[in-house]
Amino acid sequence: MRRNLKQKILCFMLCFVLAFGCIESACFVQPVEAASVKTQKKKALKAYKKFLKQSTISWGYETNPNNEFGFYVKDMNGDKIPELFVTCYTTSAASGYERMYTYKNGKVVELLEANHAGFYIYPSKQIVVVDGAGTGGAFTYVCKLGKKKMTLMAEAYGKWVNKNDDIDLDYTYRIKTAKTLSSTDDLYTSTGGTVVSKAKFTKYVKKLTGTKNFTSSKKTVPYKKNTAKNRKKYLS
């Protein structure tokens, strides 16, 4: 009897020690991951702050004083580390109105440029729409930001044509392009995907963004002026 009782007590104690060890181990691992993200976010914000604090910022074909810029930070790919959106209020269309950057390998790296265009953002969907027009025509590019890559999901491009003695846009709509983008230049060389009607294009993009009015003014980037006060408030 006593031997059986001792065995039961020893067995209970062993199970308790093993269970406590597992709980302690789980509790230890989870904060390490959270701490890593927190550290990376802090480094990213510090790098963005340094970038915006420069007395002048190189912007396309120009170099402008930092007080002519605006910025906004938002996580766009779901990794909890924000991307940086920047706009120049005094620039020309040729130099691009807006740019999006990310923090990678300790550096601020450009992801997208809105040349003759503007950004419309859907953070919860990890989507950025680049929409605009130039001398060659008008365009809409729908880009999805992943944790490891950026992908062109759909595009619409309209060429200026003469129709009945009137200048109009002749559009080609493509969906499911699934093209990996390494820079903005890749947008203008896309030829993949399936050519569809405007209705099917709109329906497809609605699934990606959650709305058929995906270039609504409500979805433009809410920039803050690049002042010392705003940098301290949003980048600390």
Short mmCIF file of C-alpha atoms in Angstrom, two decimals, residues 1-208:
data_model
loop_
_atom_site.label_atom_id
_atom_site.label_comp_id
_atom_site.label_asym_id
_atom_site.label_seq_id
_atom_site.Cartn_x
_atom_site.Cartn_y
_atom_site.Cartn_z
CA MET A 1 0.00 0.00 0.00
CA ARG A 2 2.70 2.46 1.07
CA ARG A 3 4.76 1.60 -2.01
CA ASN A 4 1.77 2.23 -4.31
CA LEU A 5 1.04 5.52 -2.54
CA LYS A 6 4.65 6.65 -2.95
CA GLN A 7 4.56 5.74 -6.64
CA LYS A 8 1.36 7.73 -7.14
CA ILE A 9 2.84 10.77 -5.36
CA LEU A 10 6.05 10.58 -7.43
CA CYS A 11 4.05 10.21 -10.63
CA PHE A 12 1.89 13.23 -9.75
CA MET A 13 4.95 15.36 -8.94
CA LEU A 14 6.63 14.37 -12.21
CA CYS A 15 3.53 15.30 -14.25
CA PHE A 16 3.32 18.63 -12.43
CA VAL A 17 6.98 19.46 -13.15
CA LEU A 18 6.61 18.56 -16.84
CA ALA A 19 3.40 20.58 -17.21
CA PHE A 20 4.91 23.61 -15.47
CA GLY A 21 7.99 23.37 -17.69
CA CYS A 22 5.84 23.41 -20.84
CA ILE A 23 3.84 26.40 -19.64
CA GLU A 24 6.99 28.29 -18.67
CA SER A 25 8.56 27.50 -22.06
CA ALA A 26 5.48 28.69 -23.98
CA CYS A 27 5.30 31.88 -21.96
CA PHE A 28 8.97 32.52 -22.67
CA VAL A 29 8.84 31.99 -26.47
CA GLN A 30 5.87 34.23 -27.28
CA PRO A 31 7.25 37.50 -25.85
CA VAL A 32 10.51 36.98 -27.78
CA GLU A 33 8.60 37.16 -31.09
CA ALA A 34 6.65 40.20 -29.93
CA ALA A 35 9.87 41.85 -28.77
CA SER A 36 11.49 41.22 -32.17
CA VAL A 37 8.61 42.93 -34.00
CA LYS A 38 8.67 45.78 -31.51
CA THR A 39 12.40 46.24 -32.06
CA GLN A 40 12.06 46.20 -35.86
CA LYS A 41 9.22 48.70 -35.72
CA LYS A 42 11.29 51.00 -33.55
CA LYS A 43 14.21 50.76 -35.98
CA ALA A 44 11.94 51.43 -38.96
CA LEU A 45 10.41 54.53 -37.40
CA LYS A 46 13.87 55.81 -36.45
CA ALA A 47 15.08 55.33 -40.05
CA TYR A 48 11.98 57.07 -41.45
CA LYS A 49 12.50 59.95 -39.05
CA LYS A 50 16.13 60.33 -40.14
CA PHE A 51 15.09 60.22 -43.81
CA LEU A 52 12.46 62.95 -43.37
CA LYS A 53 14.69 65.07 -41.14
CA GLN A 54 17.19 65.74 -43.95
CA SER A 55 17.36 69.42 -44.83
CA THR A 56 16.69 68.50 -48.48
CA ILE A 57 15.20 65.34 -49.95
CA SER A 58 16.05 63.91 -53.38
CA TRP A 59 12.79 63.51 -55.30
CA GLY A 60 12.80 62.28 -58.89
CA TYR A 61 14.43 64.98 -60.99
CA GLU A 62 14.42 67.43 -58.09
CA THR A 63 15.88 68.08 -54.66
CA ASN A 64 13.46 69.93 -52.40
CA PRO A 65 13.51 71.37 -48.84
CA ASN A 66 12.03 68.96 -46.29
CA ASN A 67 9.23 71.40 -45.35
CA GLU A 68 7.70 70.85 -48.79
CA PHE A 69 6.88 67.23 -47.95
CA GLY A 70 4.19 65.30 -46.13
CA PHE A 71 4.29 61.78 -44.69
CA TYR A 72 2.14 58.96 -43.33
CA VAL A 73 3.04 55.61 -41.76
CA LYS A 74 0.89 52.48 -41.96
CA ASP A 75 1.49 48.73 -41.96
CA MET A 76 0.52 47.61 -45.45
CA ASN A 77 1.64 43.98 -45.54
CA GLY A 78 0.50 42.63 -42.17
CA ASP A 79 3.93 42.24 -40.52
CA LYS A 80 3.13 44.95 -37.91
CA ILE A 81 6.03 47.09 -39.15
CA PRO A 82 4.74 50.24 -40.90
CA GLU A 83 5.52 51.37 -44.42
CA LEU A 84 6.23 55.05 -45.11
CA PHE A 85 4.22 57.13 -47.59
CA VAL A 86 5.72 60.45 -48.69
CA THR A 87 4.36 63.23 -50.89
CA CYS A 88 5.94 66.42 -52.19
CA TYR A 89 3.52 69.37 -52.31
CA THR A 90 5.57 71.41 -54.79
CA THR A 91 6.85 68.78 -57.23
CA SER A 92 6.15 68.27 -60.92
CA ALA A 93 4.23 65.31 -62.32
CA ALA A 94 7.42 64.03 -63.98
CA SER A 95 9.11 63.62 -60.60
CA GLY A 96 6.10 61.82 -59.12
CA TYR A 97 3.60 63.08 -56.57
CA GLU A 98 3.84 60.25 -54.06
CA ARG A 99 6.16 57.42 -53.05
CA MET A 100 5.88 54.44 -50.73
CA TYR A 101 8.88 53.10 -48.83
CA THR A 102 9.59 50.18 -46.51
CA TYR A 103 12.30 49.32 -44.01
CA LYS A 104 14.51 46.50 -45.29
CA ASN A 105 17.98 45.33 -44.22
CA GLY A 106 18.47 48.43 -42.13
CA LYS A 107 17.60 50.84 -44.96
CA VAL A 108 14.66 52.90 -46.21
CA VAL A 109 13.81 51.32 -49.57
CA GLU A 110 11.39 52.66 -52.20
CA LEU A 111 8.57 50.29 -53.16
CA LEU A 112 6.26 52.30 -55.41
CA GLU A 113 6.11 55.69 -57.11
CA ALA A 114 2.94 57.48 -58.17
CA ASN A 115 4.21 59.12 -61.36
CA HIS A 116 1.49 61.34 -62.86
CA ALA A 117 -0.74 59.56 -60.34
CA GLY A 118 -1.89 59.09 -56.76
CA PHE A 119 -2.19 56.28 -54.21
CA TYR A 120 -5.42 54.80 -52.84
CA ILE A 121 -4.76 52.50 -49.90
CA TYR A 122 -6.56 49.55 -48.30
CA PRO A 123 -4.36 48.50 -45.33
CA SER A 124 -6.64 45.71 -44.06
CA LYS A 125 -6.62 44.19 -47.56
CA GLN A 126 -2.89 44.88 -48.08
CA ILE A 127 -3.75 46.68 -51.33
CA VAL A 128 -2.38 49.86 -52.92
CA VAL A 129 -4.06 51.24 -56.04
CA VAL A 130 -1.94 53.49 -58.27
CA ASP A 131 -4.23 55.60 -60.45
CA GLY A 132 -3.41 58.46 -62.82
CA ALA A 133 -2.91 59.76 -66.33
CA GLY A 134 -0.17 61.22 -68.48
CA THR A 135 0.55 62.23 -72.06
CA GLY A 136 0.52 58.57 -73.12
CA GLY A 137 -2.81 57.70 -71.54
CA ALA A 138 -4.49 56.79 -68.26
CA PHE A 139 -3.80 53.83 -65.98
CA THR A 140 -4.87 51.95 -62.85
CA TYR A 141 -2.61 49.39 -61.19
CA VAL A 142 -3.78 47.25 -58.27
CA CYS A 143 -0.88 46.00 -56.15
CA LYS A 144 -0.90 43.58 -53.23
CA LEU A 145 1.81 43.80 -50.59
CA GLY A 146 2.96 40.54 -49.06
CA LYS A 147 5.53 40.05 -46.31
CA LYS A 148 8.13 38.89 -48.84
CA LYS A 149 7.02 40.33 -52.17
CA MET A 150 4.75 42.83 -53.91
CA THR A 151 2.43 41.59 -56.65
CA LEU A 152 0.53 43.31 -59.45
CA MET A 153 -2.97 41.81 -59.29
CA ALA A 154 -4.82 43.78 -61.97
CA GLU A 155 -4.31 46.67 -64.36
CA ALA A 156 -6.24 48.95 -66.67
CA TYR A 157 -4.50 51.01 -69.31
CA GLY A 158 -6.16 53.49 -71.64
CA LYS A 159 -4.45 54.89 -74.75
CA TRP A 160 -5.47 58.22 -76.23
CA VAL A 161 -7.15 57.60 -79.59
CA ASN A 162 -9.07 59.64 -82.14
CA LYS A 163 -12.71 58.53 -82.27
CA ASN A 164 -15.00 60.40 -84.63
CA ASP A 165 -12.76 63.47 -84.57
CA ASP A 166 -12.74 63.38 -80.79
CA ILE A 167 -9.88 62.35 -78.47
CA ASP A 168 -10.89 59.53 -76.14
CA LEU A 169 -9.34 56.72 -74.10
CA ASP A 170 -9.32 53.16 -75.40
CA TYR A 171 -8.88 50.85 -72.38
CA THR A 172 -7.49 47.34 -72.00
CA TYR A 173 -8.36 45.61 -68.73
CA ARG A 174 -6.35 42.73 -67.29
CA ILE A 175 -6.88 40.67 -64.14
CA LYS A 176 -4.96 37.90 -62.36
CA THR A 177 -1.67 39.25 -63.64
CA ALA A 178 0.11 37.85 -60.56
CA LYS A 179 3.33 39.59 -61.55
CA THR A 180 5.98 40.09 -58.87
CA LEU A 181 7.07 43.73 -58.68
CA SER A 182 10.57 44.77 -57.71
CA SER A 183 10.00 48.45 -58.49
CA THR A 184 7.54 50.87 -60.08
CA ASP A 185 9.19 50.33 -63.47
CA ASP A 186 7.77 46.79 -63.52
CA LEU A 187 4.25 48.22 -63.64
CA TYR A 188 4.76 49.74 -67.06
CA THR A 189 6.13 46.55 -68.62
CA SER A 190 3.30 44.22 -67.61
CA THR A 191 1.64 42.18 -70.36
CA GLY A 192 0.41 39.16 -68.39
CA GLY A 193 -2.97 38.23 -67.00
CA THR A 194 -6.35 37.76 -68.63
CA VAL A 195 -7.94 40.47 -70.77
CA VAL A 196 -11.51 41.10 -69.58
CA SER A 197 -14.34 43.60 -69.86
CA LYS A 198 -14.55 46.70 -67.68
CA ALA A 199 -17.39 45.08 -65.69
CA LYS A 200 -15.32 41.97 -64.90
CA PHE A 201 -12.30 44.11 -64.05
CA THR A 202 -14.37 46.20 -61.61
CA LYS A 203 -15.85 43.06 -60.04
CA TYR A 204 -12.41 41.52 -59.58
CA VAL A 205 -10.90 44.65 -58.02
CA LYS A 206 -13.95 44.97 -55.75
CA LYS A 207 -13.08 41.54 -54.31
CA LEU A 208 -9.54 42.75 -53.63
#
